[in-house]
Coordinates of C-alpha atoms and ligand atoms in Angstrom, one line a residue:
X1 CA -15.9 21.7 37.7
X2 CA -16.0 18.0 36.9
X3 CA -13.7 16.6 33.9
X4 CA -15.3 15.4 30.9
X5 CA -16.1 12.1 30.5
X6 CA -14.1 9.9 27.7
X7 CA -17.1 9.5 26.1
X8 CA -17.6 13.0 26.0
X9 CA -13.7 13.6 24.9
X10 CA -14.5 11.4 22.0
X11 CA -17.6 13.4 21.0
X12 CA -15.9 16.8 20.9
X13 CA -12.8 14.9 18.7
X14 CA -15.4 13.9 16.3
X15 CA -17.1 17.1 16.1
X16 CA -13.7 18.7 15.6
X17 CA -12.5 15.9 12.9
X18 CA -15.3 16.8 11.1
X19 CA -15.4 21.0 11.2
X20 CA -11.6 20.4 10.3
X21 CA -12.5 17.9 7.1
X22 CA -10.2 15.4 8.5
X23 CA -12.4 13.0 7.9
X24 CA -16.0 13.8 5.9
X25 CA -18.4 11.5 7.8
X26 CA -19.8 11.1 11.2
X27 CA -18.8 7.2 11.5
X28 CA -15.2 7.6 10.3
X29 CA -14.8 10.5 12.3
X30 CA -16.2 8.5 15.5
X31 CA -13.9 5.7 14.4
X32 CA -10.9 8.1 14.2
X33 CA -11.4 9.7 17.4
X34 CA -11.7 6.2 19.2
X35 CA -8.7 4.5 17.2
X36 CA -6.9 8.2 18.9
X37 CA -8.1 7.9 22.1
X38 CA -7.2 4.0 22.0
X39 CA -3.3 4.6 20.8
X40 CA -3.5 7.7 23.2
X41 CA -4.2 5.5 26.3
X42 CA -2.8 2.8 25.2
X43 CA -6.0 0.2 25.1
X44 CA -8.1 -1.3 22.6
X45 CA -11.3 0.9 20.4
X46 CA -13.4 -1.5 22.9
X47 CA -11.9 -0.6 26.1
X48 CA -12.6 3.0 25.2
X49 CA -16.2 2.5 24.4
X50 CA -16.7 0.4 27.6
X51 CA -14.9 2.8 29.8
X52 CA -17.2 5.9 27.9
X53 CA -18.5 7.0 31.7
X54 CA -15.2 7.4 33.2
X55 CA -13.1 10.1 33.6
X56 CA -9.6 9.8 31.5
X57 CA -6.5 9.7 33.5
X58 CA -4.0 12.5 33.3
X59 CA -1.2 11.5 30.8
X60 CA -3.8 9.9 28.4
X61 CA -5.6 12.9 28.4
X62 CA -2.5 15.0 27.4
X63 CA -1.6 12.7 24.8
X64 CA -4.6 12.3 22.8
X65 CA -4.4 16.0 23.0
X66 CA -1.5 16.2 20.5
X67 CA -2.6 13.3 18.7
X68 CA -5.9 15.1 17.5
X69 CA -3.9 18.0 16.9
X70 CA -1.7 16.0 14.6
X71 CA -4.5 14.5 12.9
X72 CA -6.5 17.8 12.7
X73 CA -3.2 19.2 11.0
X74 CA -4.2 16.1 8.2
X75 CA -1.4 14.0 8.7
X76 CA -2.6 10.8 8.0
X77 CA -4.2 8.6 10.8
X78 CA -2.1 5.6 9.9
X79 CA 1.2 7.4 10.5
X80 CA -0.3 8.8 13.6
X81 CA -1.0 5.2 14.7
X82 CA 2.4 4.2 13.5
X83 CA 0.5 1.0 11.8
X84 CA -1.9 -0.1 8.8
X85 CA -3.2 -3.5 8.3
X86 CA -3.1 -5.0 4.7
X87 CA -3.9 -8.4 3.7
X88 CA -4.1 -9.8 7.1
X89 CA -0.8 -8.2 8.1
X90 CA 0.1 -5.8 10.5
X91 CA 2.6 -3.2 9.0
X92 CA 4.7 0.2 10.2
X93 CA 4.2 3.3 8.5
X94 CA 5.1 6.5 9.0
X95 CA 6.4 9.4 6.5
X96 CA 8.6 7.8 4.0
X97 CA 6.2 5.6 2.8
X98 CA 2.6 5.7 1.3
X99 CA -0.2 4.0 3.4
X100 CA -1.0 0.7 2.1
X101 CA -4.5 1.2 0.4
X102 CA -7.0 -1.9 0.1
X103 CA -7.4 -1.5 -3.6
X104 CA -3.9 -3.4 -3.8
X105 CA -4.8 -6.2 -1.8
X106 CA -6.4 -7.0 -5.1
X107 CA -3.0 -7.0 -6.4
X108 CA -2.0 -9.3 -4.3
X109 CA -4.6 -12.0 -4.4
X110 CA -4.1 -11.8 -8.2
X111 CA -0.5 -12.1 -8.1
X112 CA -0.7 -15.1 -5.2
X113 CA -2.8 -16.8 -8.0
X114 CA 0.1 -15.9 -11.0
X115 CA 2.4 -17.3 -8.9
X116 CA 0.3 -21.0 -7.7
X117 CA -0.4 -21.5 -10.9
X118 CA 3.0 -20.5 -12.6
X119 CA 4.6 -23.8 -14.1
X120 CA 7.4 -23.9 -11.8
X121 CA 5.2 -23.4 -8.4
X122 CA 6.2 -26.4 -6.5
X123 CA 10.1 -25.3 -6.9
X124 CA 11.0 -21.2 -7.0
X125 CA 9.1 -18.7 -8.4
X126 CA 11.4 -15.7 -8.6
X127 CA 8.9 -12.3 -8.4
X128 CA 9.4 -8.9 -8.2
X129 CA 7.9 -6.1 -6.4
X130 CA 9.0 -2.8 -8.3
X131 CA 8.5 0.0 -5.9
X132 CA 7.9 -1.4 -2.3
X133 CA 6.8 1.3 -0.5
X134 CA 6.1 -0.2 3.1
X135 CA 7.0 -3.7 1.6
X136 CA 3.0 -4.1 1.7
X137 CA 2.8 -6.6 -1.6
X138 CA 6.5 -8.6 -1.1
X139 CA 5.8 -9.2 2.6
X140 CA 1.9 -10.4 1.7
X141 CA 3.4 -12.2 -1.3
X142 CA 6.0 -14.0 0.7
X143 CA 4.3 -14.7 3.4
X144 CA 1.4 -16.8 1.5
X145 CA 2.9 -18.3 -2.1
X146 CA 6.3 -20.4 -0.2
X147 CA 7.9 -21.2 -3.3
X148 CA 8.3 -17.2 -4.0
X149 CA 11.5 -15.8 -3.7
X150 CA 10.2 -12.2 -3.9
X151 CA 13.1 -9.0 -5.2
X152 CA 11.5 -5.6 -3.4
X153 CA 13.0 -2.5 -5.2
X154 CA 12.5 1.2 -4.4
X155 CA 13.9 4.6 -5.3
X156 CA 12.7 5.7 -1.5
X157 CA 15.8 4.7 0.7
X158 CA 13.2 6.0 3.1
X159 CA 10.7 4.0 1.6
X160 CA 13.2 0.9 1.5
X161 CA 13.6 1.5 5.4
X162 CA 10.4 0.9 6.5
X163 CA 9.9 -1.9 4.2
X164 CA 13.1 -3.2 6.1
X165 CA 11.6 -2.8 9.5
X166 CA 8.5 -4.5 8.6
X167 CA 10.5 -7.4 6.7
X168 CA 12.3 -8.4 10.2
X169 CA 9.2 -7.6 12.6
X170 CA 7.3 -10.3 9.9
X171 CA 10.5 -12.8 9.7
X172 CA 10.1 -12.5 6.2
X173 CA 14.2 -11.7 6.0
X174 CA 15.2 -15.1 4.3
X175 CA 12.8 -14.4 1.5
X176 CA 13.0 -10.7 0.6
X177 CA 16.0 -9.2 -1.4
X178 CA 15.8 -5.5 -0.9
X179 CA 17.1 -3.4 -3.4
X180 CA 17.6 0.4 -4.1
X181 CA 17.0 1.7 -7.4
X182 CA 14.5 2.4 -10.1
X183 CA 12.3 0.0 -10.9
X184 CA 13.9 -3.7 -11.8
X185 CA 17.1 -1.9 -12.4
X186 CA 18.8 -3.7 -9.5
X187 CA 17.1 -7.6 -9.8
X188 CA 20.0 -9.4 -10.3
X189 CA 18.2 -12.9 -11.4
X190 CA 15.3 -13.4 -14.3
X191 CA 11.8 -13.0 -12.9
X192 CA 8.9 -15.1 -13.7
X193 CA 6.3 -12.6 -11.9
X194 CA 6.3 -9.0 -11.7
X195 CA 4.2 -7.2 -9.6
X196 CA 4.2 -3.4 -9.2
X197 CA 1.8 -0.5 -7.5
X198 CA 3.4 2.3 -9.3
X199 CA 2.7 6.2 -9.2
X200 CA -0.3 6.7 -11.5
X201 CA -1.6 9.8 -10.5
X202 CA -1.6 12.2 -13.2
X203 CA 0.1 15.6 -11.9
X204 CA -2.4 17.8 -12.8
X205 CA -4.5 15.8 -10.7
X206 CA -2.4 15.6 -8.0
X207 CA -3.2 19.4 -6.4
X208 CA -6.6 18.4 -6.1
X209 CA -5.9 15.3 -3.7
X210 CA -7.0 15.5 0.1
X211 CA -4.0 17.0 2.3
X212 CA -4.0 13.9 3.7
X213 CA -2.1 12.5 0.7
X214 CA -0.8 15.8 -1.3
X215 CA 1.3 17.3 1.9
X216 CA 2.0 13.9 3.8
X217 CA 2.5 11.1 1.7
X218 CA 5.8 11.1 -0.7
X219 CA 4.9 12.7 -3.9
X220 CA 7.5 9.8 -5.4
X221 CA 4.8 7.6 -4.5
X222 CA 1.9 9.5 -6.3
X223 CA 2.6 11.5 -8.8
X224 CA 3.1 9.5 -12.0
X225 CA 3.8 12.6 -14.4
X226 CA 1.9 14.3 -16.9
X227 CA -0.4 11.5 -18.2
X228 CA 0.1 9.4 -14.7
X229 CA 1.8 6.2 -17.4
X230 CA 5.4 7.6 -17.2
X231 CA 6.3 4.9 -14.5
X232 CA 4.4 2.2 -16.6
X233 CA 6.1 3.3 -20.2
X234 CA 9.9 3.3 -18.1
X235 CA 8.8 -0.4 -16.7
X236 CA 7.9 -1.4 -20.4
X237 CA 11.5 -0.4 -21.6
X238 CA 13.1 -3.1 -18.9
X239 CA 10.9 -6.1 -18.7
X240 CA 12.3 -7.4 -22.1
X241 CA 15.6 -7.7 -20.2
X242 CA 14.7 -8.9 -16.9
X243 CA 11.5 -11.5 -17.8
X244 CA 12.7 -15.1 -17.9
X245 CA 12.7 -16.9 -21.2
X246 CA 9.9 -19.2 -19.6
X247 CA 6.6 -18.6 -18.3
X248 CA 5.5 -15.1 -17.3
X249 CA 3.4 -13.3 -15.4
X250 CA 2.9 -9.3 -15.4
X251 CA 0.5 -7.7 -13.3
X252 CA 0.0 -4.1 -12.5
X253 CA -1.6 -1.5 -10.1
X254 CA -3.8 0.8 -12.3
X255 CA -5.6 4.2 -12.0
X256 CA -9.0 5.3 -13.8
X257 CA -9.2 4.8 -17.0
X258 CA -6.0 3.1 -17.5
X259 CA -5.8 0.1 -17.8
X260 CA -6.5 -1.0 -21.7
X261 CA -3.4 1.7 -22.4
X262 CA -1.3 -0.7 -19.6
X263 CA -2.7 -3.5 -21.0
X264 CA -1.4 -2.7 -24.6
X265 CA 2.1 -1.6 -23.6
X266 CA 2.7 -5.3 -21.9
X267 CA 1.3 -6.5 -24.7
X268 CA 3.5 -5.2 -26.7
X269 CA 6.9 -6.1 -24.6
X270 CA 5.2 -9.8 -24.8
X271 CA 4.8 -9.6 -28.4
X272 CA 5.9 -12.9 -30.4
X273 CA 5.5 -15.2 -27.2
X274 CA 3.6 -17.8 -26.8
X275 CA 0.1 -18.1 -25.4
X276 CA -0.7 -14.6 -24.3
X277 CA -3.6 -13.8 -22.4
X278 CA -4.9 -10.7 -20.6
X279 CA -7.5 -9.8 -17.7
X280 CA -8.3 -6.9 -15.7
X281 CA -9.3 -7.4 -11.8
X282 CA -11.6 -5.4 -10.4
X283 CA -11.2 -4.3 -7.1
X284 CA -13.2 -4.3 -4.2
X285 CA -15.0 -1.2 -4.8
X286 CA -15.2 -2.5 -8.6
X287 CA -13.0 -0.5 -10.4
X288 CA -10.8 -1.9 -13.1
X289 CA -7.7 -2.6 -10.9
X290 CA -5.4 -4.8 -11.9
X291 CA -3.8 -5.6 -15.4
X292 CA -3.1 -8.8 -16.0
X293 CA -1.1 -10.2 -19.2
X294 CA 0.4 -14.1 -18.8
X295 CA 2.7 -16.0 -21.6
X296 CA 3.1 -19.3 -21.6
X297 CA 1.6 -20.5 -18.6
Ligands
SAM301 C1 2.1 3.8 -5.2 S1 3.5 3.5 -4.1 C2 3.3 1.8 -3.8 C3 4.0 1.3 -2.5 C4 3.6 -0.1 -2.1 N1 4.0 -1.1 -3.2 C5 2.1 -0.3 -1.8 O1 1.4 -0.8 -2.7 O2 1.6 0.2 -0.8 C6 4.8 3.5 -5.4 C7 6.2 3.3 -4.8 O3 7.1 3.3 -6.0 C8 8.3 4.0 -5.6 N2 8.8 4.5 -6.9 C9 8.4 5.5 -7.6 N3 9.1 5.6 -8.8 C10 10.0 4.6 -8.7 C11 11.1 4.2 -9.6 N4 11.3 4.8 -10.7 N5 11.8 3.2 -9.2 C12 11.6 2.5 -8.1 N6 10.6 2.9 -7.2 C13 9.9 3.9 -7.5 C14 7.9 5.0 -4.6 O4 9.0 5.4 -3.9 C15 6.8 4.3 -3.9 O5 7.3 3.6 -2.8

């Protein structure tokens, strides 16, 4: 009998991806099986097409064995993979820390504008990233605005781990406090920005997510409690004591349907400022996003 082909590897992983509902299309679960086969044999997605006629060699063979079998089991193809691009970098992932989705790259970009536009832009803008994660907005944050000084906080120590391991692997070290604890608790200085992808899944919602995220990622990360708003209402109770007296800017990660509540409750801590204004940004697949709410800029 002669071995399969990788081509015809590839083929049965997809058809398996899909019978499993690993992944719900034809070209993801192509994509998935190549990005596997690619980690498994340690090449490029291009090298695996190009070699699809040859036979795969031994050890790759066995590897992209358990790989598939990991991914079939719905553990996310990131962790698998060990890595996820966001915003142009390359970050490590793994359990411990949610995937970095591309819904908060809009975060960013927003929060790269708060910050070269903030009144003190061409000395220090001091920003916050409440709950880190992977370090996916601090690193992109501090890699792009240089006059950012950019506090990282997270509940996770797991969480805080791999944002560590990505901070050095980026030589972003100089420009990233790390700090362990909830929410702005531990930022020792006043902040002009704050940024923050919080948990705004409601709970009740959270049973019906894909396996992918319900048994794999953290449900710290997720789960934002009855309503999903309980992490913005406990981030409404600090800012009044960590915002600088100056010129603020707050922006926040939304879910559906949330953000005019999120937009009222900064509002609120804001109240009696000067000059505030309020957007929404939509994100890429248009959804309301990002809130938005500057004072005296
Ligand atoms: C939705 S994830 C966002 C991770 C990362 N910022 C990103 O965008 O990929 C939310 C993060 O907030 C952290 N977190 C949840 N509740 C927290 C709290 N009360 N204080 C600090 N961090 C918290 C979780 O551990 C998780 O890392």
């Amino acid at each position: 009998v002669s071995l399969p082909s990788v081509r015809e590897l590839v083929q049965a992983a997809t058809r398996d991806l899909l019978a499993a509902g690993a992944s719900d299309n034809l070209d993801d679960a192509r994509l998935e099986a190549e990005l596997l086969y690619a980690h498994a044999s340690g090449g490029t997605r291009e090298r695996v097409i190009a070699a699809g006629g040859e036979a795969p060699d031994a050890a790759a063979l066995e590897r992209f064995g358990a790989l598939l079998r990991r991914r079939l089991r719905h553990e996310p193809l990131a962790y698998i993979l060990g890595r996820r691009e966001f915003y142009g970098l390359t970050l490590e992932v793994g359990p411990g820390c949610l995937v970095p989705r591309p819904e908060t790259e809009t975060l960013v970009e927003a929060g790269l504008s708060a910050i070269r536009e903030h009144p003190n832009a061409r000395r220090l803008v001091r920003v916050a990233d409440a709950g880190t994660g992977s370090g996916a907005v601090a690193l992109a944050v501090a890699r792009h605005a240089p006059s950012a000084r950019v506090f990282a906080t997270d509940a996770s120590t797991e969480a805080l781990a791999w944002a560590g391991r990505n901070r050095k692997r980026l030589g972003l070290i100089e420009r990233i406090v790390l700090l362990a604890g909830e929410l702005l608790e531990p930022v020792p200085e006043p902040l002009d920005v704050v940024l923050a992808n919080l948990p705004y899944i409601p709970t009740e919602e959270f049973e019906a997510l894909p396996p992918e995220i319900r048994e794999w990622e953290p449900r710290l990360a997720v789960d934002g409690g009855d309503d999903g708003l309980a992490p913005f209402r406990a981030l409404a109770v600090q800012l009044p004591a960590h915002l600088a007296a100056g010129p603020v800017a707050v922006l926040l990660e939304v879910g559906a349907g949330q953000a005019g509540i999120v937009e009222d409750l900064v509002h609120r801590v804001l109240d009696g400022r000067e000059a505030v204004t309020a957007r929404v940004h939509r994100d890429l697949f248009g959804a309301r996003r990002v809130v938005e709410v500057r004072a005296g800029y």
